[in-house]
CSV table of C-alpha atoms in Angstrom, one decimal:
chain,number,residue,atom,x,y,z
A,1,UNK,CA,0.0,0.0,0.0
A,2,UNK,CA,2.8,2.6,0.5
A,3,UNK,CA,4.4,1.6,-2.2
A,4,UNK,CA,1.3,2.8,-4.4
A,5,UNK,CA,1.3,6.1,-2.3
A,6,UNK,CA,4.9,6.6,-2.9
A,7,UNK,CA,4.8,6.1,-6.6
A,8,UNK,CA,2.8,9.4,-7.8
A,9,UNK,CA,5.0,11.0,-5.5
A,10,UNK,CA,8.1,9.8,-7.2
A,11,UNK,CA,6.6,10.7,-10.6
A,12,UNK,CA,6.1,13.5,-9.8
A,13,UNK,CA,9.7,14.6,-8.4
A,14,UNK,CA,11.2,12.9,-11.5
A,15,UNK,CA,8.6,15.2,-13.8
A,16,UNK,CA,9.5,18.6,-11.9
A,17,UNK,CA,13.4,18.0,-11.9
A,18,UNK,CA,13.8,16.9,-15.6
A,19,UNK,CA,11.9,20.3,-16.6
A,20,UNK,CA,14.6,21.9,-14.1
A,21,UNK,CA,17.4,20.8,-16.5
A,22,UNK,CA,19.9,23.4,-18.1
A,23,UNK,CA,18.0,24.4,-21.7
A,24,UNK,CA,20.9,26.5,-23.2
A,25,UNK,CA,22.0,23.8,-24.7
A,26,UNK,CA,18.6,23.0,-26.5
A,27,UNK,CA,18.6,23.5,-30.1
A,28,UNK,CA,22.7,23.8,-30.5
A,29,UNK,CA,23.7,21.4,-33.8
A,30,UNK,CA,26.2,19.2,-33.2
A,31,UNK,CA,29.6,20.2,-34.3
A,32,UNK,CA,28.9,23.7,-34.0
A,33,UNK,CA,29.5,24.2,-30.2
A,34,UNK,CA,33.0,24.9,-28.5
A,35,UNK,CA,34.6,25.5,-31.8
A,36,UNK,CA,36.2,28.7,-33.4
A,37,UNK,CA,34.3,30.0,-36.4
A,38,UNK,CA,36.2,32.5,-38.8
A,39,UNK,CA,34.9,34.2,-41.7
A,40,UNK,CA,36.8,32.7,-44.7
A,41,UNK,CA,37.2,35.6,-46.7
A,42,UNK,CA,34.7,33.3,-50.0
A,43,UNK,CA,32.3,34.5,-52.1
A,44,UNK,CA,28.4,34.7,-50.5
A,45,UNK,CA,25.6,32.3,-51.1
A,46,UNK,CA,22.1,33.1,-50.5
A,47,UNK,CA,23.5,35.9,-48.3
A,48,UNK,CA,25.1,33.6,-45.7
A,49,UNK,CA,28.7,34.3,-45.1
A,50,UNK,CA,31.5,31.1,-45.1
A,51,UNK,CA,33.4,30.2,-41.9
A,52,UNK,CA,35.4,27.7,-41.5
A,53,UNK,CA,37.8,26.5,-38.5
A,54,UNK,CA,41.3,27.4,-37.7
A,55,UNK,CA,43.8,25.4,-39.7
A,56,UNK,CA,41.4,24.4,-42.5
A,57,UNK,CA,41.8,27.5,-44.3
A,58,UNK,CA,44.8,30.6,-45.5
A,59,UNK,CA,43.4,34.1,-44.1
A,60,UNK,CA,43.2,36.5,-46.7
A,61,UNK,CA,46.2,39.1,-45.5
A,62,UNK,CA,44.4,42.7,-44.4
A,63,UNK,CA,41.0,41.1,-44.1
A,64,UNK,CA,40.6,41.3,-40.6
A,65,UNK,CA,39.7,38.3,-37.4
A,66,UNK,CA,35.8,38.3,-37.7
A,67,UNK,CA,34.1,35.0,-36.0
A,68,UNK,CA,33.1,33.3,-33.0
A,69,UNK,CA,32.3,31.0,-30.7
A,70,UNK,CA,29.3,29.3,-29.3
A,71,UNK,CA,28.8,27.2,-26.4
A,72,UNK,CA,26.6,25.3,-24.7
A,73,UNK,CA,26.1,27.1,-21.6
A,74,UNK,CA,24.4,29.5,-23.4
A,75,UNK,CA,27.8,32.1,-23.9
A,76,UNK,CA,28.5,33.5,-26.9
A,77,UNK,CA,32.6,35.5,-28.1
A,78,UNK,CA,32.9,37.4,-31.0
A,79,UNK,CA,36.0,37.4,-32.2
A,80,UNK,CA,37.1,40.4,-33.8
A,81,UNK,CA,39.6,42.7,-34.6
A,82,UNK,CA,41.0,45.3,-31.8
A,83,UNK,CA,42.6,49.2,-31.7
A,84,UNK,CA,46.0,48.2,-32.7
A,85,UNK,CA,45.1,45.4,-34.9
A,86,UNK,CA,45.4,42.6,-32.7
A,87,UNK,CA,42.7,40.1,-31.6
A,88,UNK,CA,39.6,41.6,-29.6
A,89,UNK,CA,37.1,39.3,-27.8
A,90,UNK,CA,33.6,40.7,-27.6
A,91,UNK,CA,31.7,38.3,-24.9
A,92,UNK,CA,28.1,38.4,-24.8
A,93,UNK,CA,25.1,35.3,-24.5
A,94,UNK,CA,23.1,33.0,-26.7
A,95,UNK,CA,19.4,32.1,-27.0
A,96,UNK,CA,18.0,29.4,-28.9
A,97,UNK,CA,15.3,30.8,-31.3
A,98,UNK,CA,14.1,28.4,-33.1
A,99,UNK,CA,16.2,25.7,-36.1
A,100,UNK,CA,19.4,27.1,-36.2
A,101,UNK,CA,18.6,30.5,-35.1
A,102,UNK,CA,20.3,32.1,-32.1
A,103,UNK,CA,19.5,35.4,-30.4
A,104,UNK,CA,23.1,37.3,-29.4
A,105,UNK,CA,23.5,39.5,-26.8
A,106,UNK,CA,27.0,41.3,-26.6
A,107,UNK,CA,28.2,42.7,-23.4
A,108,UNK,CA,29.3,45.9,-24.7
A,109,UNK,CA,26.1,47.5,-25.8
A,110,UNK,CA,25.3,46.8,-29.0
A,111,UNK,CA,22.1,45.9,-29.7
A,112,UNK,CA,21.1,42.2,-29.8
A,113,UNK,CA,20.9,40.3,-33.7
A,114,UNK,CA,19.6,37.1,-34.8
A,115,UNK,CA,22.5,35.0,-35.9
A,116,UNK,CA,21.6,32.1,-38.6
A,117,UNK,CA,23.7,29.5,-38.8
A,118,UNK,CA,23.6,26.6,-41.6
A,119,UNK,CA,26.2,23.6,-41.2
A,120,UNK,CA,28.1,22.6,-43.8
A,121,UNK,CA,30.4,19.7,-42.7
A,122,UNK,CA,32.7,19.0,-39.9
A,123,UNK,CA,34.9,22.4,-40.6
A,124,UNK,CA,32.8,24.8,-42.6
A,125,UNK,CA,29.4,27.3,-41.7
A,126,UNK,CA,27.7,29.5,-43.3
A,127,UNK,CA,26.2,32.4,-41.2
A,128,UNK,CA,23.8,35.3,-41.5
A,129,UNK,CA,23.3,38.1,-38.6
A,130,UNK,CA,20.4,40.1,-38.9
């Protein structure tokens, strides 16, 4: 008998803390997360620009560090370039809004975009911020 008092009880505890779980991960593609993105300097498609991991590509000289990085606790760097031309970081935070779709929020006061992302393969992205 107290086991059958017990059990809606224990249903219940499992239901609230499994909709108690961390959600900034919900909605980030696989092989996007924790990785360095860099604009590859490549012609558009469709209006989406082409980055493409460290390594995997020659920077074009005098074009600049534009990218960034995503991650799954919901933080968000842009990588970009600073006063005397070296590397800036910009960090800010991530919402999931919807298939591929991010709202970004930079900590230095610019004003939040939507950031579309479309995966190519295991070391190339195309992105769109609007």
């Amino acid at each position: 008998m107290r086991c059958l008092l017990f059990a809606p009880l224990v249903l219940l505890l499992l239901l609230v803390l499994g909709g108690c779980q961390d959600r900034a991960d919900a909605g980030v593609p696989a092989g996007i997360a924790g990785k360095d993105w860099f604009y590859a300097h490549l012609p558009e498609e469709k209006g989406l620009l082409t980055y493409k991991l460290p390594g995997t590509f020659e920077p074009k000289a005098g074009m600049g560090i534009d990218g960034f990085r995503l991650e799954t606790d919901g933080t968000f760097v842009r990588h970009t370039q600073g006063p005397a031309d070296g590397p800036l970081d910009i960090p800010g935070t991530w919402q999931a809004e919807g298939a591929g779709k991010y709202r970004v929020s930079l900590r230095n006061g610019q004003p939040s975009f939507l950031l579309t992302l479309e995966l190519l393969d295991a070391e190339t992205l195309r992105a769109r911020e609007n």
